[in-house]
Amino acid sequence: MTRKKTWFALKLFCAALTIIVALFGLITQNFSATPVMFVFLGLMAIAMAFDERGKNRRGYFALSMLTGLFALIVGLCTLIF
């Protein structure tokens, strides 16, 4: 598998897990899995950042990386505390 396909597959996997967890929360009205959704959302944004880095787009890389790290930190801190 090439690197482009690897980042695409990782983005698709994280997006699917995010949607599944969000739908679970909406259907059951149980929002205890929201931090897990934020972790997958952060991982998806980080995968998008590395995909943008491969295309030599520095601005989008930095923005996606910061967004992904923020979502990842929020999700992990919410899970821990």
Coordinates of C-alpha atoms in Angstrom, one line a residue:
M1 CA 0.0 0.0 0.0
T2 CA 1.4 3.4 -0.9
R3 CA 1.5 6.3 1.6
K4 CA -1.4 8.1 0.0
K5 CA -3.6 5.1 0.3
T6 CA -2.5 4.5 3.9
W7 CA -3.4 8.0 5.0
F8 CA -6.7 7.8 3.1
A9 CA -7.5 4.4 4.7
L10 CA -6.6 5.8 8.2
K11 CA -8.8 8.9 7.6
L12 CA -11.7 6.7 6.4
F13 CA -11.3 4.4 9.4
C14 CA -11.3 7.2 12.0
A15 CA -14.2 9.0 10.3
A16 CA -16.3 5.8 10.3
L17 CA -15.5 5.2 14.0
T18 CA -16.4 8.8 14.8
I19 CA -19.7 8.5 13.0
I20 CA -20.5 5.2 14.7
V21 CA -19.8 6.6 18.2
A22 CA -21.8 9.8 17.4
L23 CA -24.8 7.8 16.2
F24 CA -24.6 5.6 19.2
G25 CA -24.8 8.6 21.5
L26 CA -27.7 10.1 19.5
I27 CA -29.7 7.0 19.4
T28 CA -29.3 5.8 23.0
Q29 CA -29.1 9.4 24.5
N30 CA -26.0 8.1 26.4
F31 CA -23.2 10.6 25.8
S32 CA -20.5 8.8 27.9
A33 CA -18.7 7.8 24.7
T34 CA -18.1 11.4 23.5
P35 CA -14.5 11.5 24.7
V36 CA -13.8 8.4 22.5
M37 CA -15.3 10.2 19.6
F38 CA -13.0 13.2 20.2
V39 CA -10.0 10.9 20.2
F40 CA -10.9 9.4 16.9
L41 CA -11.7 12.9 15.5
G42 CA -8.3 14.1 16.6
L43 CA -6.6 11.1 15.0
M44 CA -8.5 11.7 11.8
A45 CA -7.3 15.4 11.7
I46 CA -3.7 14.3 12.4
A47 CA -3.9 11.8 9.5
M48 CA -5.3 14.6 7.3
A49 CA -2.3 16.8 8.4
F50 CA 0.2 14.2 7.3
D51 CA -1.7 13.8 4.0
E52 CA -1.4 17.6 3.5
R53 CA 2.3 17.5 4.3
G54 CA 2.8 14.9 1.5
K55 CA 1.2 17.4 -0.9
N56 CA 3.6 20.2 0.4
R57 CA 0.8 22.3 1.8
R58 CA 2.4 23.8 4.9
G59 CA -0.5 26.0 6.0
Y60 CA -3.1 23.2 5.9
F61 CA -0.6 20.9 7.6
A62 CA -0.1 23.2 10.5
L63 CA -3.8 23.9 10.9
S64 CA -4.8 20.3 10.7
M65 CA -2.1 19.2 13.1
L66 CA -3.1 21.9 15.7
T67 CA -6.7 21.0 15.4
G68 CA -6.0 17.3 15.7
L69 CA -3.8 17.7 18.7
F70 CA -6.4 19.9 20.4
A71 CA -9.2 17.4 19.8
L72 CA -6.9 14.5 20.9
I73 CA -5.9 16.4 24.1
V74 CA -9.5 17.3 24.9
G75 CA -10.6 13.7 24.4
L76 CA -7.9 12.2 26.4
C77 CA -8.2 14.7 29.3
T78 CA -12.0 14.1 29.4
L79 CA -11.4 10.3 29.5
I80 CA -8.9 10.6 32.3
F81 CA -10.5 13.2 34.5

